[in-house]
Amino acid sequence: MDSTAPTDLDGHVVVVTGATRGIGRGIAHHIGKLGTRVVVTGRKQDRLDAAAAELADLGIAHLAFQGDVADVATNGRIVAAAVGEFGRLDGIVANAQSFRPVTPLEDVTESDMDLLLNTGPKATLWLMQAALPHFTAAKRGRIVTMGTAMGLTGAPGYGPYAASNEAIRSLTRTAAREWGRNGVTVNCVLPASGQHRLPPAGSDPDREAAFAAMYEDHPLGRDGDAEHDIAPVVAFLLSDASQYVTGQSLMADGGGLMRA
Ligand SMILES: NC(=O)c1ccc[n+]([C@@H]2O[C@H](COP(=O)([O-])OP(=O)(O)OC[C@H]3O[C@@H](n4cnc5c(N)ncnc54)[C@H](OP(=O)(O)O)[C@@H]3O)[C@@H](O)[C@H]2O)c1
């Protein structure tokens, strides 16, 4: 690739929270293969070790950081570790979030709400705040947040998750307006890549059938691949190709929202 291309991420340093599996892992692999040095995080040390070993096998420069993003100070430490290791920070992808089982709204508890809000919009804000001084000093920064179509459709059983993700989209717009003059763009990706969340094949036929049914009336007719379908959209938002895009929500769902 031409090193002056606006899509170039070679040599950049990007934090991807929740990168031990699923979408975060796909993002880390994709941008790492483009030459980005990645700081990957997760709570579970064994998964983090496995993720770091994969990155090493791929020859991707990386730093693995263990911690719970619900903790304010952890987000500061993630950013400090990134800058300490690599001497710069170009972007963050606030991807990690904890989940609760599907629950009707009347049964949602305070702890359900607290978990989703603490690991969703609040964690996203703490990470953005920690990164801002570095972006301001560099007069350039890229923030990518994650939302869900369920927040738009009001998916039954997903109340806390949907509400927390709509709060993330709201923070995305406010940050875009407050920090645009600092050279910072802030955008939200709403992905669909759920295959990795399914139980082992054959163990829950009802859930597998419900998952398959989601793709019956779907423009592209398939689930998204974290590395090849979702991550390139994130890479665009981390690059200079998106320098005039901010405060936006971008569906990376194969058009699935249109059939909701
Ligand atoms: N998958 C989809 O189709 C979909 C759709 C819409 C939106 N999203 C959004 O995309 C993001 C990634 O989704 P996913 O399906 O890839 O999730 P996932 O498979 O559940 O993976 C979540 C990742 O975040 C980490 N994590 C979870 N809670 C954490 C915490 N409190 N502190 C630090 N790390 C934590 C996990 O590692 P540990 O367990 O080791 O902590 C893991 O690496 C989420 O924000 C989700 O809301 C996903």
PDB file of C-alpha atoms and ligand atoms in Angstrom:
ATOM      1  CA  MET A   1       0.000   0.000   0.000  1.00  0.00           C
ATOM      2  CA  ASP A   2       1.149   3.570  -0.743  1.00  0.00           C
ATOM      3  CA  SER A   3       2.368   4.881   2.626  1.00  0.00           C
ATOM      4  CA  THR A   4       0.816   8.279   1.897  1.00  0.00           C
ATOM      5  CA  ALA A   5      -2.638   6.806   1.212  1.00  0.00           C
ATOM      6  CA  PRO A   6      -5.336   8.272   3.470  1.00  0.00           C
ATOM      7  CA  THR A   7      -6.284   4.752   4.529  1.00  0.00           C
ATOM      8  CA  ASP A   8      -2.754   4.101   5.817  1.00  0.00           C
ATOM      9  CA  LEU A   9      -2.517   2.895   9.426  1.00  0.00           C
ATOM     10  CA  ASP A  10       1.103   1.738   9.269  1.00  0.00           C
ATOM     11  CA  GLY A  11       2.950   2.638  12.476  1.00  0.00           C
ATOM     12  CA  HIS A  12      -0.150   3.927  14.212  1.00  0.00           C
ATOM     13  CA  VAL A  13      -0.860   2.964  17.817  1.00  0.00           C
ATOM     14  CA  VAL A  14      -4.429   1.970  18.606  1.00  0.00           C
ATOM     15  CA  VAL A  15      -6.068   0.649  21.777  1.00  0.00           C
ATOM     16  CA  VAL A  16      -8.749  -1.993  21.232  1.00  0.00           C
ATOM     17  CA  THR A  17     -10.571  -2.915  24.428  1.00  0.00           C
ATOM     18  CA  GLY A  18     -12.152  -6.354  24.659  1.00  0.00           C
ATOM     19  CA  ALA A  19      -9.897  -7.823  21.997  1.00  0.00           C
ATOM     20  CA  THR A  20      -9.556 -11.368  23.309  1.00  0.00           C
ATOM     21  CA  ARG A  21     -12.392 -12.697  21.152  1.00  0.00           C
ATOM     22  CA  GLY A  22     -15.157 -11.742  18.750  1.00  0.00           C
ATOM     23  CA  ILE A  23     -15.208  -8.333  17.142  1.00  0.00           C
ATOM     24  CA  GLY A  24     -12.334  -6.827  19.132  1.00  0.00           C
ATOM     25  CA  ARG A  25     -10.074  -9.723  18.168  1.00  0.00           C
ATOM     26  CA  GLY A  26     -11.025  -9.287  14.509  1.00  0.00           C
ATOM     27  CA  ILE A  27     -10.284  -5.557  14.674  1.00  0.00           C
ATOM     28  CA  ALA A  28      -6.882  -6.137  16.291  1.00  0.00           C
ATOM     29  CA  HIS A  29      -5.933  -8.697  13.632  1.00  0.00           C
ATOM     30  CA  HIS A  30      -7.089  -6.543  10.726  1.00  0.00           C
ATOM     31  CA  ILE A  31      -5.441  -3.284  11.742  1.00  0.00           C
ATOM     32  CA  GLY A  32      -2.383  -5.160  13.014  1.00  0.00           C
ATOM     33  CA  LYS A  33      -1.909  -6.678   9.564  1.00  0.00           C
ATOM     34  CA  LEU A  34      -2.042  -3.120   8.188  1.00  0.00           C
ATOM     35  CA  GLY A  35       0.944  -2.226  10.358  1.00  0.00           C
ATOM     36  CA  THR A  36      -0.852  -0.780  13.378  1.00  0.00           C
ATOM     37  CA  ARG A  37       0.673  -1.464  16.765  1.00  0.00           C
ATOM     38  CA  VAL A  38      -2.212  -2.649  18.906  1.00  0.00           C
ATOM     39  CA  VAL A  39      -2.890  -2.504  22.619  1.00  0.00           C
ATOM     40  CA  VAL A  40      -5.379  -5.269  23.347  1.00  0.00           C
ATOM     41  CA  THR A  41      -7.306  -5.638  26.579  1.00  0.00           C
ATOM     42  CA  GLY A  42      -9.577  -8.086  28.391  1.00  0.00           C
ATOM     43  CA  ARG A  43     -10.397  -9.184  31.924  1.00  0.00           C
ATOM     44  CA  LYS A  44      -9.393 -12.826  31.767  1.00  0.00           C
ATOM     45  CA  GLN A  45      -5.626 -13.345  31.818  1.00  0.00           C
ATOM     46  CA  ASP A  46      -5.743 -16.745  30.095  1.00  0.00           C
ATOM     47  CA  ARG A  47      -7.739 -15.369  27.156  1.00  0.00           C
ATOM     48  CA  LEU A  48      -5.454 -12.358  26.996  1.00  0.00           C
ATOM     49  CA  ASP A  49      -2.384 -14.591  26.901  1.00  0.00           C
ATOM     50  CA  ALA A  50      -3.944 -16.578  24.043  1.00  0.00           C
ATOM     51  CA  ALA A  51      -4.820 -13.367  22.165  1.00  0.00           C
ATOM     52  CA  ALA A  52      -1.278 -12.053  22.619  1.00  0.00           C
ATOM     53  CA  ALA A  53       0.180 -15.347  21.373  1.00  0.00           C
ATOM     54  CA  GLU A  54      -1.988 -15.113  18.225  1.00  0.00           C
ATOM     55  CA  LEU A  55      -0.786 -11.563  17.572  1.00  0.00           C
ATOM     56  CA  ALA A  56       2.808 -12.653  18.077  1.00  0.00           C
ATOM     57  CA  ASP A  57       2.313 -15.508  15.598  1.00  0.00           C
ATOM     58  CA  LEU A  58       0.981 -12.973  13.091  1.00  0.00           C
ATOM     59  CA  GLY A  59       4.027 -10.749  13.648  1.00  0.00           C
ATOM     60  CA  ILE A  60       1.864  -7.892  14.956  1.00  0.00           C
ATOM     61  CA  ALA A  61       3.512  -5.473  17.407  1.00  0.00           C
ATOM     62  CA  HIS A  62       1.287  -5.440  20.464  1.00  0.00           C
ATOM     63  CA  LEU A  63       0.847  -4.906  24.170  1.00  0.00           C
ATOM     64  CA  ALA A  64      -1.660  -6.925  26.190  1.00  0.00           C
ATOM     65  CA  PHE A  65      -3.309  -5.210  29.147  1.00  0.00           C
ATOM     66  CA  GLN A  66      -5.493  -6.981  31.694  1.00  0.00           C
ATOM     67  CA  GLY A  67      -8.243  -5.066  33.445  1.00  0.00           C
ATOM     68  CA  ASP A  68     -11.956  -4.348  33.828  1.00  0.00           C
ATOM     69  CA  VAL A  69     -13.034  -1.334  31.773  1.00  0.00           C
ATOM     70  CA  ALA A  70     -15.765  -0.576  34.327  1.00  0.00           C
ATOM     71  CA  ASP A  71     -12.971   0.703  36.573  1.00  0.00           C
ATOM     72  CA  VAL A  72     -12.225   4.375  35.846  1.00  0.00           C
ATOM     73  CA  ALA A  73      -8.533   4.124  36.744  1.00  0.00           C
ATOM     74  CA  THR A  74      -8.042   1.060  34.529  1.00  0.00           C
ATOM     75  CA  ASN A  75      -8.857   3.138  31.461  1.00  0.00           C
ATOM     76  CA  GLY A  76      -6.215   5.682  32.438  1.00  0.00           C
ATOM     77  CA  ARG A  77      -3.711   2.883  32.920  1.00  0.00           C
ATOM     78  CA  ILE A  78      -4.515   1.363  29.520  1.00  0.00           C
ATOM     79  CA  VAL A  79      -3.783   4.671  27.791  1.00  0.00           C
ATOM     80  CA  ALA A  80      -0.649   5.286  29.885  1.00  0.00           C
ATOM     81  CA  ALA A  81       0.615   1.797  29.043  1.00  0.00           C
ATOM     82  CA  ALA A  82       0.021   2.377  25.323  1.00  0.00           C
ATOM     83  CA  VAL A  83       1.899   5.668  25.313  1.00  0.00           C
ATOM     84  CA  GLY A  84       4.602   4.283  27.614  1.00  0.00           C
ATOM     85  CA  GLU A  85       5.222   1.297  25.337  1.00  0.00           C
ATOM     86  CA  PHE A  86       4.924   2.923  21.931  1.00  0.00           C
ATOM     87  CA  GLY A  87       5.411   6.668  22.547  1.00  0.00           C
ATOM     88  CA  ARG A  88       2.235   7.792  20.816  1.00  0.00           C
ATOM     89  CA  LEU A  89      -1.490   7.177  20.587  1.00  0.00           C
ATOM     90  CA  ASP A  90      -3.455   7.510  17.351  1.00  0.00           C
ATOM     91  CA  GLY A  91      -6.796   5.944  18.116  1.00  0.00           C
ATOM     92  CA  ILE A  92      -8.990   4.028  20.515  1.00  0.00           C
ATOM     93  CA  VAL A  93     -11.707   1.480  19.870  1.00  0.00           C
ATOM     94  CA  ALA A  94     -14.000   1.275  22.902  1.00  0.00           C
ATOM     95  CA  ASN A  95     -15.225  -2.225  22.118  1.00  0.00           C
ATOM     96  CA  ALA A  96     -15.404  -4.142  25.419  1.00  0.00           C
ATOM     97  CA  GLN A  97     -18.755  -4.592  27.084  1.00  0.00           C
ATOM     98  CA  SER A  98     -20.162  -7.140  29.499  1.00  0.00           C
ATOM     99  CA  PHE A  99     -23.556  -8.757  28.915  1.00  0.00           C
ATOM    100  CA  ARG A 100     -26.487 -10.240  30.825  1.00  0.00           C
ATOM    101  CA  PRO A 101     -28.833 -13.039  29.752  1.00  0.00           C
ATOM    102  CA  VAL A 102     -31.932 -12.029  27.798  1.00  0.00           C
ATOM    103  CA  THR A 103     -34.404 -10.658  30.392  1.00  0.00           C
ATOM    104  CA  PRO A 104     -37.893  -9.133  30.060  1.00  0.00           C
ATOM    105  CA  LEU A 105     -37.911  -5.493  31.116  1.00  0.00           C
ATOM    106  CA  GLU A 106     -40.123  -6.133  34.153  1.00  0.00           C
ATOM    107  CA  ASP A 107     -37.477  -8.483  35.576  1.00  0.00           C
ATOM    108  CA  VAL A 108     -34.422  -6.278  34.960  1.00  0.00           C
ATOM    109  CA  THR A 109     -32.547  -5.587  38.210  1.00  0.00           C
ATOM    110  CA  GLU A 110     -30.426  -2.691  39.363  1.00  0.00           C
ATOM    111  CA  SER A 111     -27.312  -4.829  39.026  1.00  0.00           C
ATOM    112  CA  ASP A 112     -28.247  -5.684  35.404  1.00  0.00           C
ATOM    113  CA  MET A 113     -28.497  -1.977  34.607  1.00  0.00           C
ATOM    114  CA  ASP A 114     -25.338  -1.131  36.546  1.00  0.00           C
ATOM    115  CA  LEU A 115     -23.292  -3.775  34.713  1.00  0.00           C
ATOM    116  CA  LEU A 116     -24.371  -2.631  31.266  1.00  0.00           C
ATOM    117  CA  LEU A 117     -23.987   1.073  32.016  1.00  0.00           C
ATOM    118  CA  ASN A 118     -20.663   0.661  33.850  1.00  0.00           C
ATOM    119  CA  THR A 119     -19.051  -1.423  31.103  1.00  0.00           C
ATOM    120  CA  GLY A 120     -20.802   0.398  28.230  1.00  0.00           C
ATOM    121  CA  PRO A 121     -21.228   4.174  28.146  1.00  0.00           C
ATOM    122  CA  LYS A 122     -19.332   4.903  31.350  1.00  0.00           C
ATOM    123  CA  ALA A 123     -16.317   2.792  30.352  1.00  0.00           C
ATOM    124  CA  THR A 124     -16.394   4.348  26.884  1.00  0.00           C
ATOM    125  CA  LEU A 125     -16.349   7.830  28.427  1.00  0.00           C
ATOM    126  CA  TRP A 126     -13.497   7.002  30.841  1.00  0.00           C
ATOM    127  CA  LEU A 127     -11.364   5.677  27.978  1.00  0.00           C
ATOM    128  CA  MET A 128     -12.156   8.685  25.768  1.00  0.00           C
ATOM    129  CA  GLN A 129     -11.264  11.071  28.605  1.00  0.00           C
ATOM    130  CA  ALA A 130      -7.949   9.296  29.210  1.00  0.00           C
ATOM    131  CA  ALA A 131      -7.019   9.462  25.511  1.00  0.00           C
ATOM    132  CA  LEU A 132      -8.071  13.071  24.912  1.00  0.00           C
ATOM    133  CA  PRO A 133      -4.925  14.836  26.241  1.00  0.00           C
ATOM    134  CA  HIS A 134      -2.738  12.744  23.944  1.00  0.00           C
ATOM    135  CA  PHE A 135      -4.962  13.411  20.958  1.00  0.00           C
ATOM    136  CA  THR A 136      -5.094  17.132  21.753  1.00  0.00           C
ATOM    137  CA  ALA A 137      -1.305  17.316  22.014  1.00  0.00           C
ATOM    138  CA  ALA A 138      -0.961  15.541  18.654  1.00  0.00           C
ATOM    139  CA  LYS A 139      -3.810  17.614  17.129  1.00  0.00           C
ATOM    140  CA  ARG A 140      -5.185  14.312  15.809  1.00  0.00           C
ATOM    141  CA  GLY A 141      -7.145  11.475  17.329  1.00  0.00           C
ATOM    142  CA  ARG A 142      -9.605   8.822  16.282  1.00  0.00           C
ATOM    143  CA  ILE A 143     -12.275   7.438  18.586  1.00  0.00           C
ATOM    144  CA  VAL A 144     -14.456   4.533  17.531  1.00  0.00           C
ATOM    145  CA  THR A 145     -17.292   3.458  19.810  1.00  0.00           C
ATOM    146  CA  MET A 146     -19.623   0.471  19.447  1.00  0.00           C
ATOM    147  CA  GLY A 147     -23.411   0.485  19.365  1.00  0.00           C
ATOM    148  CA  THR A 148     -26.094  -2.008  18.497  1.00  0.00           C
ATOM    149  CA  ALA A 149     -29.067  -2.134  16.147  1.00  0.00           C
ATOM    150  CA  MET A 150     -30.995  -3.454  19.146  1.00  0.00           C
ATOM    151  CA  GLY A 151     -30.901   0.062  20.545  1.00  0.00           C
ATOM    152  CA  LEU A 152     -32.686   1.259  17.408  1.00  0.00           C
ATOM    153  CA  THR A 153     -35.209  -1.571  17.162  1.00  0.00           C
ATOM    154  CA  GLY A 154     -36.023  -1.956  20.873  1.00  0.00           C
ATOM    155  CA  ALA A 155     -35.254  -5.671  20.754  1.00  0.00           C
ATOM    156  CA  PRO A 156     -37.353  -7.447  23.419  1.00  0.00           C
ATOM    157  CA  GLY A 157     -35.282  -8.887  26.265  1.00  0.00           C
ATOM    158  CA  TYR A 158     -32.302  -6.661  25.614  1.00  0.00           C
ATOM    159  CA  GLY A 159     -33.435  -3.519  27.485  1.00  0.00           C
ATOM    160  CA  PRO A 160     -30.278  -2.731  29.495  1.00  0.00           C
ATOM    161  CA  TYR A 161     -28.004  -3.605  26.582  1.00  0.00           C
ATOM    162  CA  ALA A 162     -30.007  -1.513  24.113  1.00  0.00           C
ATOM    163  CA  ALA A 163     -30.276   1.468  26.473  1.00  0.00           C
ATOM    164  CA  SER A 164     -26.583   1.388  27.323  1.00  0.00           C
ATOM    165  CA  ASN A 165     -25.649   1.319  23.647  1.00  0.00           C
ATOM    166  CA  GLU A 166     -27.906   4.247  22.825  1.00  0.00           C
ATOM    167  CA  ALA A 167     -26.116   6.161  25.597  1.00  0.00           C
ATOM    168  CA  ILE A 168     -22.832   5.320  23.853  1.00  0.00           C
ATOM    169  CA  ARG A 169     -24.163   6.772  20.602  1.00  0.00           C
ATOM    170  CA  SER A 170     -25.242   9.915  22.430  1.00  0.00           C
ATOM    171  CA  LEU A 171     -21.811  10.341  24.034  1.00  0.00           C
ATOM    172  CA  THR A 172     -20.281   9.806  20.591  1.00  0.00           C
ATOM    173  CA  ARG A 173     -22.134  12.822  19.217  1.00  0.00           C
ATOM    174  CA  THR A 174     -21.327  15.042  22.203  1.00  0.00           C
ATOM    175  CA  ALA A 175     -17.627  14.126  22.089  1.00  0.00           C
ATOM    176  CA  ALA A 176     -17.583  14.784  18.342  1.00  0.00           C
ATOM    177  CA  ARG A 177     -18.928  18.283  18.911  1.00  0.00           C
ATOM    178  CA  GLU A 178     -16.796  19.119  21.955  1.00  0.00           C
ATOM    179  CA  TRP A 179     -13.492  17.736  20.642  1.00  0.00           C
ATOM    180  CA  GLY A 180     -13.642  18.306  16.896  1.00  0.00           C
ATOM    181  CA  ARG A 181     -11.485  21.447  17.118  1.00  0.00           C
ATOM    182  CA  ASN A 182      -8.842  19.352  18.916  1.00  0.00           C
ATOM    183  CA  GLY A 183      -8.458  17.293  15.742  1.00  0.00           C
ATOM    184  CA  VAL A 184     -10.477  14.424  17.171  1.00  0.00           C
ATOM    185  CA  THR A 185     -13.160  12.518  15.270  1.00  0.00           C
ATOM    186  CA  VAL A 186     -15.614  10.308  17.120  1.00  0.00           C
ATOM    187  CA  ASN A 187     -17.825   7.761  15.382  1.00  0.00           C
ATOM    188  CA  CYS A 188     -19.883   4.737  16.345  1.00  0.00           C
ATOM    189  CA  VAL A 189     -20.028   1.391  14.526  1.00  0.00           C
ATOM    190  CA  LEU A 190     -23.119  -0.798  14.900  1.00  0.00           C
ATOM    191  CA  PRO A 191     -21.924  -4.279  13.909  1.00  0.00           C
ATOM    192  CA  ALA A 192     -23.532  -7.648  13.361  1.00  0.00           C
ATOM    193  CA  SER A 193     -21.125 -10.510  13.985  1.00  0.00           C
ATOM    194  CA  GLY A 194     -22.741 -12.913  16.397  1.00  0.00           C
ATOM    195  CA  GLN A 195     -21.611 -16.383  15.333  1.00  0.00           C
ATOM    196  CA  HIS A 196     -18.922 -16.493  18.020  1.00  0.00           C
ATOM    197  CA  ARG A 197     -21.524 -15.918  20.730  1.00  0.00           C
ATOM    198  CA  LEU A 198     -23.421 -19.112  19.879  1.00  0.00           C
ATOM    199  CA  PRO A 199     -22.954 -22.179  22.107  1.00  0.00           C
ATOM    200  CA  PRO A 200     -21.061 -25.158  20.622  1.00  0.00           C
ATOM    201  CA  ALA A 201     -22.795 -26.554  17.502  1.00  0.00           C
ATOM    202  CA  GLY A 202     -25.670 -28.909  18.385  1.00  0.00           C
ATOM    203  CA  SER A 203     -25.884 -27.930  22.061  1.00  0.00           C
ATOM    204  CA  ASP A 204     -28.755 -25.428  21.723  1.00  0.00           C
ATOM    205  CA  PRO A 205     -30.784 -26.137  18.547  1.00  0.00           C
ATOM    206  CA  ASP A 206     -33.452 -23.512  19.392  1.00  0.00           C
ATOM    207  CA  ARG A 207     -30.874 -20.751  19.636  1.00  0.00           C
ATOM    208  CA  GLU A 208     -29.160 -21.933  16.476  1.00  0.00           C
ATOM    209  CA  ALA A 209     -32.509 -21.927  14.646  1.00  0.00           C
ATOM    210  CA  ALA A 210     -33.318 -18.410  15.897  1.00  0.00           C
ATOM    211  CA  PHE A 211     -29.893 -17.241  14.744  1.00  0.00           C
ATOM    212  CA  ALA A 212     -30.343 -18.814  11.310  1.00  0.00           C
ATOM    213  CA  ALA A 213     -33.841 -17.262  11.012  1.00  0.00           C
ATOM    214  CA  MET A 214     -32.310 -13.809  11.472  1.00  0.00           C
ATOM    215  CA  TYR A 215     -30.604 -14.245   8.121  1.00  0.00           C
ATOM    216  CA  GLU A 216     -33.600 -15.532   6.139  1.00  0.00           C
ATOM    217  CA  ASP A 217     -34.856 -12.059   5.227  1.00  0.00           C
ATOM    218  CA  HIS A 218     -31.539 -10.245   5.258  1.00  0.00           C
ATOM    219  CA  PRO A 219     -30.040  -8.288   2.350  1.00  0.00           C
ATOM    220  CA  LEU A 220     -26.707 -10.128   2.369  1.00  0.00           C
ATOM    221  CA  GLY A 221     -28.082 -13.290   3.962  1.00  0.00           C
ATOM    222  CA  ARG A 222     -25.218 -13.975   6.344  1.00  0.00           C
ATOM    223  CA  ASP A 223     -23.594 -13.042   9.637  1.00  0.00           C
ATOM    224  CA  GLY A 224     -20.716 -10.577   9.575  1.00  0.00           C
ATOM    225  CA  ASP A 225     -17.128 -11.729   9.899  1.00  0.00           C
ATOM    226  CA  ALA A 226     -15.334  -9.772  12.623  1.00  0.00           C
ATOM    227  CA  GLU A 227     -12.037  -9.436  10.778  1.00  0.00           C
ATOM    228  CA  HIS A 228     -13.194  -9.158   7.178  1.00  0.00           C
ATOM    229  CA  ASP A 229     -16.574  -7.404   7.432  1.00  0.00           C
ATOM    230  CA  ILE A 230     -16.547  -5.310  10.623  1.00  0.00           C
ATOM    231  CA  ALA A 231     -12.878  -4.435  11.117  1.00  0.00           C
ATOM    232  CA  PRO A 232     -12.385  -2.704   7.722  1.00  0.00           C
ATOM    233  CA  VAL A 233     -15.159  -0.267   8.661  1.00  0.00           C
ATOM    234  CA  VAL A 234     -13.378   0.458  11.936  1.00  0.00           C
ATOM    235  CA  ALA A 235     -10.071   0.816  10.075  1.00  0.00           C
ATOM    236  CA  PHE A 236     -11.667   3.430   7.811  1.00  0.00           C
ATOM    237  CA  LEU A 237     -12.792   5.402  10.870  1.00  0.00           C
ATOM    238  CA  LEU A 238      -9.284   5.147  12.386  1.00  0.00           C
ATOM    239  CA  SER A 239      -7.643   6.413   9.220  1.00  0.00           C
ATOM    240  CA  ASP A 240      -7.356   9.796   7.537  1.00  0.00           C
ATOM    241  CA  ALA A 241      -9.803   8.627   4.865  1.00  0.00           C
ATOM    242  CA  SER A 242     -12.529   9.491   7.407  1.00  0.00           C
ATOM    243  CA  GLN A 243     -11.063  12.825   8.508  1.00  0.00           C
ATOM    244  CA  TYR A 244     -14.271  14.688   7.550  1.00  0.00           C
ATOM    245  CA  VAL A 245     -16.601  12.168   9.202  1.00  0.00           C
ATOM    246  CA  THR A 246     -17.541  12.696  12.848  1.00  0.00           C
ATOM    247  CA  GLY A 247     -20.437  12.138  15.220  1.00  0.00           C
ATOM    248  CA  GLN A 248     -21.831   9.442  12.953  1.00  0.00           C
ATOM    249  CA  SER A 249     -23.316   6.005  13.475  1.00  0.00           C
ATOM    250  CA  LEU A 250     -22.321   3.517  10.807  1.00  0.00           C
ATOM    251  CA  MET A 251     -24.217   0.244  10.393  1.00  0.00           C
ATOM    252  CA  ALA A 252     -21.864  -2.670   9.646  1.00  0.00           C
ATOM    253  CA  ASP A 253     -24.671  -5.206   9.605  1.00  0.00           C
ATOM    254  CA  GLY A 254     -25.026  -6.289   5.990  1.00  0.00           C
ATOM    255  CA  GLY A 255     -28.144  -4.136   5.746  1.00  0.00           C
ATOM    256  CA  GLY A 256     -29.838  -6.192   8.460  1.00  0.00           C
ATOM    257  CA  LEU A 257     -31.509  -3.178  10.058  1.00  0.00           C
ATOM    258  CA  MET A 258     -33.649  -2.726   6.924  1.00  0.00           C
ATOM    259  CA  ARG A 259     -35.488  -5.979   7.571  1.00  0.00           C
ATOM    260  CA  ALA A 260     -35.927  -5.465  11.329  1.00  0.00           C
TER     261      ALA A 260
HETATM  262  N1  LIG B   1     -21.546  -9.353  18.249  1.00  0.00           N
HETATM  263  C1  LIG B   1     -22.473  -8.570  17.683  1.00  0.00           C
HETATM  264  O1  LIG B   1     -23.174  -8.957  16.728  1.00  0.00           O
HETATM  265  C2  LIG B   1     -22.636  -7.157  18.179  1.00  0.00           C
HETATM  266  C3  LIG B   1     -23.758  -6.430  17.741  1.00  0.00           C
HETATM  267  C4  LIG B   1     -23.888  -5.113  18.141  1.00  0.00           C
HETATM  268  C5  LIG B   1     -22.926  -4.546  18.957  1.00  0.00           C
HETATM  269  N2  LIG B   1     -21.863  -5.271  19.390  1.00  0.00           N
HETATM  270  C6  LIG B   1     -20.867  -4.638  20.249  1.00  0.00           C
HETATM  271  O2  LIG B   1     -19.555  -4.966  19.814  1.00  0.00           O
HETATM  272  C7  LIG B   1     -18.698  -5.117  20.937  1.00  0.00           C
HETATM  273  C8  LIG B   1     -18.025  -6.484  20.875  1.00  0.00           C
HETATM  274  O3  LIG B   1     -19.002  -7.494  20.791  1.00  0.00           O
HETATM  275  P1  LIG B   1     -18.600  -9.033  20.790  1.00  0.00           P
HETATM  276  O4  LIG B   1     -19.776  -9.792  20.327  1.00  0.00           O
HETATM  277  O5  LIG B   1     -17.309  -9.233  20.093  1.00  0.00           O
HETATM  278  O6  LIG B   1     -18.400  -9.289  22.367  1.00  0.00           O
HETATM  279  P2  LIG B   1     -17.826 -10.575  23.116  1.00  0.00           P
HETATM  280  O7  LIG B   1     -17.638 -11.722  22.184  1.00  0.00           O
HETATM  281  O8  LIG B   1     -18.675 -10.796  24.316  1.00  0.00           O
HETATM  282  O9  LIG B   1     -16.369 -10.113  23.577  1.00  0.00           O
HETATM  283  C9  LIG B   1     -16.273  -9.112  24.519  1.00  0.00           C
HETATM  284  C10 LIG B   1     -14.818  -8.771  24.744  1.00  0.00           C
HETATM  285  O10 LIG B   1     -14.762  -7.757  25.745  1.00  0.00           O
HETATM  286  C11 LIG B   1     -14.068  -8.240  26.901  1.00  0.00           C
HETATM  287  N3  LIG B   1     -14.777  -7.729  28.053  1.00  0.00           N
HETATM  288  C12 LIG B   1     -16.060  -7.959  28.408  1.00  0.00           C
HETATM  289  N4  LIG B   1     -16.352  -7.272  29.518  1.00  0.00           N
HETATM  290  C13 LIG B   1     -15.243  -6.583  29.846  1.00  0.00           C
HETATM  291  C14 LIG B   1     -14.921  -5.696  30.899  1.00  0.00           C
HETATM  292  N5  LIG B   1     -15.821  -5.373  31.829  1.00  0.00           N
HETATM  293  N6  LIG B   1     -13.682  -5.168  30.946  1.00  0.00           N
HETATM  294  C15 LIG B   1     -12.760  -5.500  30.007  1.00  0.00           C
HETATM  295  N7  LIG B   1     -13.010  -6.328  28.987  1.00  0.00           N
HETATM  296  C16 LIG B   1     -14.241  -6.876  28.922  1.00  0.00           C
HETATM  297  C17 LIG B   1     -14.057  -9.764  26.761  1.00  0.00           C
HETATM  298  O11 LIG B   1     -12.932 -10.357  27.360  1.00  0.00           O
HETATM  299  P3  LIG B   1     -12.983 -10.925  28.875  1.00  0.00           P
HETATM  300  O12 LIG B   1     -14.172 -11.812  28.976  1.00  0.00           O
HETATM  301  O13 LIG B   1     -11.689 -11.587  29.096  1.00  0.00           O
HETATM  302  O14 LIG B   1     -13.117  -9.712  29.716  1.00  0.00           O
HETATM  303  C18 LIG B   1     -13.981  -9.926  25.255  1.00  0.00           C
HETATM  304  O15 LIG B   1     -12.663  -9.754  24.806  1.00  0.00           O
HETATM  305  C19 LIG B   1     -19.554  -4.893  22.168  1.00  0.00           C
HETATM  306  O16 LIG B   1     -19.435  -3.562  22.600  1.00  0.00           O
HETATM  307  C20 LIG B   1     -20.962  -5.137  21.673  1.00  0.00           C
HETATM  308  O17 LIG B   1     -21.937  -4.414  22.383  1.00  0.00           O
HETATM  309  C21 LIG B   1     -21.716  -6.581  19.028  1.00  0.00           C
END
